[in-house]
mmCIF file of C-alpha atoms and ligand atoms in Angstrom:
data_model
loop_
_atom_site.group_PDB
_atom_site.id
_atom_site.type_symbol
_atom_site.label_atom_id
_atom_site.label_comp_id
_atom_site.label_asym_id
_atom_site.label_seq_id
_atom_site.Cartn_x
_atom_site.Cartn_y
_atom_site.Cartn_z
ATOM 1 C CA UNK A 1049 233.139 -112.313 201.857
ATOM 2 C CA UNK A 1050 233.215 -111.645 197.944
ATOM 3 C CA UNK A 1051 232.068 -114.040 196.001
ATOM 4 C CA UNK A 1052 235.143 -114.155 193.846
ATOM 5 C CA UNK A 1053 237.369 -111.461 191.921
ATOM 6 C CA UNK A 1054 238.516 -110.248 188.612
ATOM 7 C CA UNK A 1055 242.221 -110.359 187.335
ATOM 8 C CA UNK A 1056 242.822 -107.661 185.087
ATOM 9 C CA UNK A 1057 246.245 -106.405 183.682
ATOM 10 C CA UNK A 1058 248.111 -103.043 182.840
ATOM 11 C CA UNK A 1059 248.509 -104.687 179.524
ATOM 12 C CA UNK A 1060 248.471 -108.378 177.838
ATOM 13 C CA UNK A 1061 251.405 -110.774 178.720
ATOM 14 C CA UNK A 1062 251.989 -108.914 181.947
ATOM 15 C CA UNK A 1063 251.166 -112.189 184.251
ATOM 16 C CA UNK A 1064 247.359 -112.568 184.871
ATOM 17 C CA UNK A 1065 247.146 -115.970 184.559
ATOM 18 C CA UNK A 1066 249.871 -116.491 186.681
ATOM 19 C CA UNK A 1067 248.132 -114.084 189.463
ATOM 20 C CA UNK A 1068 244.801 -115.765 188.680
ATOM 21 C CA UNK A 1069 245.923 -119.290 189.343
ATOM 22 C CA UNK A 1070 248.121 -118.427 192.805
ATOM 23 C CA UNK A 1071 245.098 -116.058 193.943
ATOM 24 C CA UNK A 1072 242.351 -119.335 193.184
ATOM 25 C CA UNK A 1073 245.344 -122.067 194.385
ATOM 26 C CA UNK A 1074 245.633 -119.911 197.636
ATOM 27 C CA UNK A 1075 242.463 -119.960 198.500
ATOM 28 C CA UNK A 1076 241.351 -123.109 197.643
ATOM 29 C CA UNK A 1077 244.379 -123.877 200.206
ATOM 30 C CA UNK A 1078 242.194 -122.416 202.658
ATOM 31 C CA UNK A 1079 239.515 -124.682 202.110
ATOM 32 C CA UNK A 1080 237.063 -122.951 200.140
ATOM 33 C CA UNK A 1081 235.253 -124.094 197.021
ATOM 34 C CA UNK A 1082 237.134 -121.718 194.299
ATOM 35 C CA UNK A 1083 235.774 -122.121 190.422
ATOM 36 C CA UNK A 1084 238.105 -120.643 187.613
ATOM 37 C CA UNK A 1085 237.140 -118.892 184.075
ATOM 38 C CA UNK A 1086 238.723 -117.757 181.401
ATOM 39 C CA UNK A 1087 235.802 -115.930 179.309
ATOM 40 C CA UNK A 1088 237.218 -115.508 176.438
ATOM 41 C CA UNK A 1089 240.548 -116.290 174.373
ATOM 42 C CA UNK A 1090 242.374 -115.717 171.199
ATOM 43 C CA UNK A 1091 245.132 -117.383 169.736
ATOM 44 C CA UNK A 1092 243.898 -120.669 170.894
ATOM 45 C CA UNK A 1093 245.291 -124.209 169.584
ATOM 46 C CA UNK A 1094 243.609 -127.102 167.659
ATOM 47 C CA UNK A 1095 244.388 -130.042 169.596
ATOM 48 C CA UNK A 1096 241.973 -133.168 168.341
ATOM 49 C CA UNK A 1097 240.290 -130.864 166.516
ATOM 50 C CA UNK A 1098 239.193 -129.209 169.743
ATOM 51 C CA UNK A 1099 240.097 -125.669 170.456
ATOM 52 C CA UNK A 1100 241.991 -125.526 174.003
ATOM 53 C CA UNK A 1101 243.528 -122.456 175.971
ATOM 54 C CA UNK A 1102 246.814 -122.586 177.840
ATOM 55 C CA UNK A 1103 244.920 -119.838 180.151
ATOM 56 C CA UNK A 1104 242.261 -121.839 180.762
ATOM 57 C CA UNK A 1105 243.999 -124.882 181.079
ATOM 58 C CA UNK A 1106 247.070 -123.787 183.344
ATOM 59 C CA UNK A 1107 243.841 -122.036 185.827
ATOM 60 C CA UNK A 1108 242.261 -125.475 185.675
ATOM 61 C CA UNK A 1109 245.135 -127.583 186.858
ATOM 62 C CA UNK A 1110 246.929 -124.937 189.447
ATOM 63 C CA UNK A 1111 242.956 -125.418 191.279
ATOM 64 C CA UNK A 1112 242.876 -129.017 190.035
ATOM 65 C CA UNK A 1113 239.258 -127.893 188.701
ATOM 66 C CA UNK A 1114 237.180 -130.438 186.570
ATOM 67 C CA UNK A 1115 234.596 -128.186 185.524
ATOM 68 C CA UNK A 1116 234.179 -128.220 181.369
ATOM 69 C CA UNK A 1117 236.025 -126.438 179.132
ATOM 70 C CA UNK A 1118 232.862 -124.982 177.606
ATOM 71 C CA UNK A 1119 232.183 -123.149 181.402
ATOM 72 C CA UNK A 1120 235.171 -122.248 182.122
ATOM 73 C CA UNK A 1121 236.388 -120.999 178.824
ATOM 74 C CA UNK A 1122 232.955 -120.000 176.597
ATOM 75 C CA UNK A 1123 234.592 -118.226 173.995
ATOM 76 C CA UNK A 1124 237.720 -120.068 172.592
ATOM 77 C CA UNK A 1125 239.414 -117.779 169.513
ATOM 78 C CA UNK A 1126 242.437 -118.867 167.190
ATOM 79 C CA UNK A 1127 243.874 -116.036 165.809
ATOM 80 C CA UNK A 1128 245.783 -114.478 168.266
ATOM 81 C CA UNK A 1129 244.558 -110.904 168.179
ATOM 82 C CA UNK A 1130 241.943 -109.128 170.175
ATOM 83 C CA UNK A 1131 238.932 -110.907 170.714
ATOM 84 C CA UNK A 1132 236.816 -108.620 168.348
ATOM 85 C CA UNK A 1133 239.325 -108.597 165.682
ATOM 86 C CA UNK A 1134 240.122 -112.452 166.329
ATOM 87 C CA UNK A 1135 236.248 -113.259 165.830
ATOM 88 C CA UNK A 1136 236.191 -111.252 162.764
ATOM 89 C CA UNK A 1137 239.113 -113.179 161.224
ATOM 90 C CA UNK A 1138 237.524 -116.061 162.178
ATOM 91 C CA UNK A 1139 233.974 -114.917 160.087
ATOM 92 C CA UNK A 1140 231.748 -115.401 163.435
ATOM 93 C CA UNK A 1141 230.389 -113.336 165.793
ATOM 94 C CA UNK A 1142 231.401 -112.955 169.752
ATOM 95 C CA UNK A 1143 227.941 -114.538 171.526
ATOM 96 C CA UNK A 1144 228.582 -112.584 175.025
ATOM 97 C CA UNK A 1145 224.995 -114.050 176.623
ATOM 98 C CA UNK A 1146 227.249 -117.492 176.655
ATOM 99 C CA UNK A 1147 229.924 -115.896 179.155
ATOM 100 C CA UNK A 1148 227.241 -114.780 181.199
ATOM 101 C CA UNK A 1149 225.462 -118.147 180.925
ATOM 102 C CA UNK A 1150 228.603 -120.237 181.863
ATOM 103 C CA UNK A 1151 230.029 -117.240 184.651
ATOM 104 C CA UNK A 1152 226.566 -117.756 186.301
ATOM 105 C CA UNK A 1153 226.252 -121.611 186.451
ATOM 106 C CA UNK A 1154 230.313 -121.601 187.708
ATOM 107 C CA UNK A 1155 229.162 -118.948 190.442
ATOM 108 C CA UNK A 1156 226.326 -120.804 191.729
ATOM 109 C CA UNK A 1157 228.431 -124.413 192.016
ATOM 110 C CA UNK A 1158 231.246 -122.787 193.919
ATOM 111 C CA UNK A 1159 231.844 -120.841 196.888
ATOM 112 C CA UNK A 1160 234.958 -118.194 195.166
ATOM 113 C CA UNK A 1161 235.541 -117.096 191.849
ATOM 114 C CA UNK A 1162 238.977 -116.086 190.101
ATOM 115 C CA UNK A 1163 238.170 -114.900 186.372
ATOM 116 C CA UNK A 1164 240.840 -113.628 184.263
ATOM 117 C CA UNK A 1165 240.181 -110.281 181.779
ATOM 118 C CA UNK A 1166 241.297 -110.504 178.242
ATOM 119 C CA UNK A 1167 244.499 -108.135 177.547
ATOM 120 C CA UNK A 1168 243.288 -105.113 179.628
ATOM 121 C CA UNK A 1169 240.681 -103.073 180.738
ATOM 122 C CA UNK A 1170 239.523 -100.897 177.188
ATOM 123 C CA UNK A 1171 239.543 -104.175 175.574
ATOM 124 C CA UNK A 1172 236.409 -104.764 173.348
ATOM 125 C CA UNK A 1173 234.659 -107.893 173.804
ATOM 126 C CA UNK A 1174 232.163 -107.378 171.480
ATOM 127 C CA UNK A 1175 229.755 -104.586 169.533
ATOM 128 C CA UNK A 1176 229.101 -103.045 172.973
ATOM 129 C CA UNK A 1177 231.132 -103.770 175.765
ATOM 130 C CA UNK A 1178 234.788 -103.938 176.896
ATOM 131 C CA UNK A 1179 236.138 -105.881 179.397
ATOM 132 C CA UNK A 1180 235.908 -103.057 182.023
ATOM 133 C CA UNK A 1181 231.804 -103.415 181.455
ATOM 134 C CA UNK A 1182 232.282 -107.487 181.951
ATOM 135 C CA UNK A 1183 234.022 -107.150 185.331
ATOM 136 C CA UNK A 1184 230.924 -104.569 186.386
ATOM 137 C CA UNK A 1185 228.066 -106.746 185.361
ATOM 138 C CA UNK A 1186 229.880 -109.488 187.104
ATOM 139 C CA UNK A 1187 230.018 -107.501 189.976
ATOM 140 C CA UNK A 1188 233.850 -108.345 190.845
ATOM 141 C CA UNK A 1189 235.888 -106.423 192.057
ATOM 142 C CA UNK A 1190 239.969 -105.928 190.671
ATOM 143 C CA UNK A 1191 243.563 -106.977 191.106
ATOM 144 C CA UNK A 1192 245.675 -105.344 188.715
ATOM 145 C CA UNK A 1193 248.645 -107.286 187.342
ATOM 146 C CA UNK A 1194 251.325 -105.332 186.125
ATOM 147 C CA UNK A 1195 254.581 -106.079 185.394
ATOM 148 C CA UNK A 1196 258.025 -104.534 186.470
ATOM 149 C CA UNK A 1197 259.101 -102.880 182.799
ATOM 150 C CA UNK A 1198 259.784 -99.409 181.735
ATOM 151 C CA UNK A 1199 256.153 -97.962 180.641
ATOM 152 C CA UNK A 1200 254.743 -100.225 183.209
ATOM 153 C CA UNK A 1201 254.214 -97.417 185.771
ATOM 154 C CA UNK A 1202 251.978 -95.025 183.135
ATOM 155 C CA UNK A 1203 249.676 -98.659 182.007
ATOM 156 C CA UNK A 1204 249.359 -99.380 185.620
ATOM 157 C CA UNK A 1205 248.281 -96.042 186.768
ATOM 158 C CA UNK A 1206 245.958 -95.561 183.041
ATOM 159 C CA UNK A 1207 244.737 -99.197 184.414
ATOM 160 C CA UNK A 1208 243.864 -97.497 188.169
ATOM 161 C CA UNK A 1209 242.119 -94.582 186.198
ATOM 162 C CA UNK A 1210 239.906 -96.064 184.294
ATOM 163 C CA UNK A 1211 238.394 -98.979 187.155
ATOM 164 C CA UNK A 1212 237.738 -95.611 189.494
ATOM 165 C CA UNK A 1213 236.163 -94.185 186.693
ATOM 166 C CA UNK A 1214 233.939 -97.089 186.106
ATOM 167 C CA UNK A 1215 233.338 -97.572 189.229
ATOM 168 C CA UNK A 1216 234.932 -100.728 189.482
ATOM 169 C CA UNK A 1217 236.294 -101.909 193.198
ATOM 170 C CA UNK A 1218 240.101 -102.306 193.056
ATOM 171 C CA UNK A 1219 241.404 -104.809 195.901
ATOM 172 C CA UNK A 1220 244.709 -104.003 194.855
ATOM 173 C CA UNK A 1221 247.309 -104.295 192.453
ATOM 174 C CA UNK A 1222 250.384 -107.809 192.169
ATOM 175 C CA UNK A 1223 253.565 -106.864 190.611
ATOM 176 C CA UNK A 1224 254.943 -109.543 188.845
ATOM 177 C CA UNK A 1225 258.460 -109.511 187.670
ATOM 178 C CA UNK A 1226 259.834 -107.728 190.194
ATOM 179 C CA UNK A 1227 263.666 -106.760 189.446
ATOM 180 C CA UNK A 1228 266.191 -105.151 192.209
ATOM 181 C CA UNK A 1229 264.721 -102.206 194.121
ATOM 182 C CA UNK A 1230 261.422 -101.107 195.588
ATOM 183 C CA UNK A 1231 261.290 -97.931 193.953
ATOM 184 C CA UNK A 1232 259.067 -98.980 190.985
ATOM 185 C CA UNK A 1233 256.816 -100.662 193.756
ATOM 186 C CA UNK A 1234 256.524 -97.071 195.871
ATOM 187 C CA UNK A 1235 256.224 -95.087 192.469
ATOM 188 C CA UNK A 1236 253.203 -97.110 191.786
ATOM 189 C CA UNK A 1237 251.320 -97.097 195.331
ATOM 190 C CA UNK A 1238 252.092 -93.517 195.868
ATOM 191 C CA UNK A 1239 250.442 -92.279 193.161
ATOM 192 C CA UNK A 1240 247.734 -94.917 192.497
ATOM 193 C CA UNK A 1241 246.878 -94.868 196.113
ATOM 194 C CA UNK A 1242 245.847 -98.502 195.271
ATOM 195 C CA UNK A 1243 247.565 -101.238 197.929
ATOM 196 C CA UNK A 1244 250.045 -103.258 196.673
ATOM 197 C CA UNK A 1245 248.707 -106.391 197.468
ATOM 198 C CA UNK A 1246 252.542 -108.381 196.862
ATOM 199 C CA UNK A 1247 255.027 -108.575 194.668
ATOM 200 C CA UNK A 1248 256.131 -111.690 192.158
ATOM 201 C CA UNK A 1249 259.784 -112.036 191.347
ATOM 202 C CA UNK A 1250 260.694 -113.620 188.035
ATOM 203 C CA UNK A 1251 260.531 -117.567 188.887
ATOM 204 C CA UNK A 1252 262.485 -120.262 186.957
ATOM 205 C CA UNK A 1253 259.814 -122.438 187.194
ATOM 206 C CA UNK A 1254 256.924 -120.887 186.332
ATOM 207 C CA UNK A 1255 255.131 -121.305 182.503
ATOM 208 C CA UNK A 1256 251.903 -121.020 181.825
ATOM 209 C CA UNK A 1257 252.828 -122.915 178.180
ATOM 210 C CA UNK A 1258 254.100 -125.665 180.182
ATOM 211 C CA UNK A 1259 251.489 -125.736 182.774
ATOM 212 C CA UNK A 1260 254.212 -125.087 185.701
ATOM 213 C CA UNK A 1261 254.243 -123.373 188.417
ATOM 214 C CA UNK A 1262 256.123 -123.989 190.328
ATOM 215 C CA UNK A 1263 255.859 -122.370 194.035
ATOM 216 C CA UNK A 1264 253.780 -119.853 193.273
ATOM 217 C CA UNK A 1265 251.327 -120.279 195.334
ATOM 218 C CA UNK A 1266 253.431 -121.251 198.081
ATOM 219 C CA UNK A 1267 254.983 -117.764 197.618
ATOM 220 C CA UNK A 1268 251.299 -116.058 197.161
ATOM 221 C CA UNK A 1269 250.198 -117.355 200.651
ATOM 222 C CA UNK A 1270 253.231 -116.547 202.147
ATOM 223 C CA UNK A 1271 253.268 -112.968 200.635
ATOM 224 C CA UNK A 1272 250.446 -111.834 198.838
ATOM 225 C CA UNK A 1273 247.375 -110.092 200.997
ATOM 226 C CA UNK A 1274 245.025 -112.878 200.201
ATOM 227 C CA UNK A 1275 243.062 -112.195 202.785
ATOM 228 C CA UNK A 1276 242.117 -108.459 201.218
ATOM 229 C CA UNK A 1277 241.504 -110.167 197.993
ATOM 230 C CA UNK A 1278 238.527 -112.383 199.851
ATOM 231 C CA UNK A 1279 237.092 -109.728 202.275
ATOM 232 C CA UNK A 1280 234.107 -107.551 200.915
ATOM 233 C CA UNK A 1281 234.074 -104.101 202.177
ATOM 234 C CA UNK A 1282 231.474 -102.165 201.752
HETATM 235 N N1 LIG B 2212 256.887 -114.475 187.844
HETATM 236 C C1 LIG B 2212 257.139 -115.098 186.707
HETATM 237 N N2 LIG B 2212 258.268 -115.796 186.532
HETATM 238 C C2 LIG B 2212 258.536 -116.407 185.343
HETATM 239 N N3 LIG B 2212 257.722 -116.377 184.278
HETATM 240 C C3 LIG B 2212 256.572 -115.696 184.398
HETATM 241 C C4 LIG B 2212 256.214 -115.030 185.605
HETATM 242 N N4 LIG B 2212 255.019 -114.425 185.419
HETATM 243 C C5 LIG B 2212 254.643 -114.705 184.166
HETATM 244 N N5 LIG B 2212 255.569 -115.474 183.535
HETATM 245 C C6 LIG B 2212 255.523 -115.924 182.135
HETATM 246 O O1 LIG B 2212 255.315 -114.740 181.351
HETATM 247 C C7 LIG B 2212 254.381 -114.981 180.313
HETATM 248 C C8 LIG B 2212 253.177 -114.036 180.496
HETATM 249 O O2 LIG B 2212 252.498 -114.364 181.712
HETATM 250 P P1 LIG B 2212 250.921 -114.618 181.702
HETATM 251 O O3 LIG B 2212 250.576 -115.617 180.630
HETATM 252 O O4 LIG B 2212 250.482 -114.937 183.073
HETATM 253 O O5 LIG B 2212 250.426 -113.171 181.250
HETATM 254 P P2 LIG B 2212 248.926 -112.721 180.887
HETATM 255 O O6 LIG B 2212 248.777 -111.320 181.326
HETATM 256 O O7 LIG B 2212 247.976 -113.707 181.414
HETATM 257 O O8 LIG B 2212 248.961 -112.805 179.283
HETATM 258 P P3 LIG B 2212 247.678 -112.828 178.303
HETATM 259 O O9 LIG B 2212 247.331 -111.390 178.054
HETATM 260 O O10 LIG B 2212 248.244 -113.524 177.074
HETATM 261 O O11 LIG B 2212 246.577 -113.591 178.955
HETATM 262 C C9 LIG B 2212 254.049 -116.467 180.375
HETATM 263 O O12 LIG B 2212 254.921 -117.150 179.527
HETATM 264 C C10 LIG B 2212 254.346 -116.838 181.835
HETATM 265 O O13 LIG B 2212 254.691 -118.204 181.973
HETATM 266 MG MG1 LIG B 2213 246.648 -114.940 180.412
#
């Protein structure tokens, strides 16, 4: 079994938490230990003069985690920009050797892993690394969320490109937002010859703002390939 995967995206806003928290939520239904992170985030909010993210805090509750903020989100940004960019506004600098810290101690203490990427894959995440280089050392492998939208098949299949490249696993890829038709869905397998692992239509009830969701994972159990997501192959 893998010891837990990475949610990346074809872009930012495109639905990874909401794929991270049904993917942890599902299996957690299953009975297994699953531990969430969020490793780092921009355009968090002061709330009691604490900085909180609504990533980090919708993936907590979906799992009904109570591991600390500071382990499951190290690296908590305000300005809402990319991390890099956000840290520089901010006048400090990104301390990466804290995600690893916090990724490692999370890893040990539970039996799965769902971490969520920052934007996408060619994000920077500090001097040296992008996020692609996080979800290598971490030694997770991929599900791609993408998002039904015109543009969405060329980020998806740049998003394919660069994990083989990297030599990242991909499990699969989630479309989220699916509209009428299957033809976006086909596009995208056939020429990613990645799996679709499910599809997400838009839900009424689902906000990661408002910590909703939902049945999400009711749906991802029912029609996402969980199962792929959880078995190492080698
Ligand atoms: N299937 C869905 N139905 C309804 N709303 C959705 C669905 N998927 C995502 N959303 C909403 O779309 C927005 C973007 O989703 P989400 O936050 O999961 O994206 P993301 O890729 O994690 O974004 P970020 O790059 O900011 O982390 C959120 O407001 C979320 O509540
Ligand atoms: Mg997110």
């Amino acid at each position: 079994m893998e010891k837990g995967v990475f949610v990346t995206g074809s872009d930012t806003g495109v639905g990874k938490t909401v794929v991270a928290g049904a993917i942890a939520a599902a299996i957690k239904a299953q009975g297994l230990d699953v531990g969430v992170m969020k490793p780092i985030s921009t355009g968090a909010s002061e709330i009691d003069g604490k900085l909180v993210s609504k990533d980090a805090r919708y993936l907590k509750k979906i799992i009904g985690g109570t591991d600390a903020d500071e382990l499951v989100n190290p690296i908590r940004l305000k300005p809402a920009l990319a991390p890099t960019m956000a840290a520089a506004e901010s006048g400090i600098a990104i301390d990466i050797d804290k995600v690893w810290k916090a990724f490692e101690e999370l890893k040990e203490k539970h039996e799965f892993m769902v971490i969520e990427g920052i934007g996408g894959l060619m994000v920077p995440v500090d001097d040296k690394l992008l996020v692609a280089d996080m979800a290598l050392k971490m030694d997770m492998a991929l599900v791609i969320a993408s998002k039904h939208s015109l543009g969405a098949i060329n980020h998806t299949l740049l998003t394919v490109e660069c994990a083989k490249s990297r030599n990242l696993r991909v499990k699969g890829i989630v479309i989220n937002m699916l509209k009428d038709g299957k033809d976006f869905v086909s596009e995208i397998e056939k020429y990613s010859s990645v799996p679709i692992l499910g599809t997400i239509p838009f839900k009424e009830n689902v906000s990661v703002e408002n910590c909703t969701y939902g049945d999400i994972v009711e749906h991802f159990r029912r029609e996402v390939n969980i199962s792929r997501i959880m078995r190492r192959e080698e």
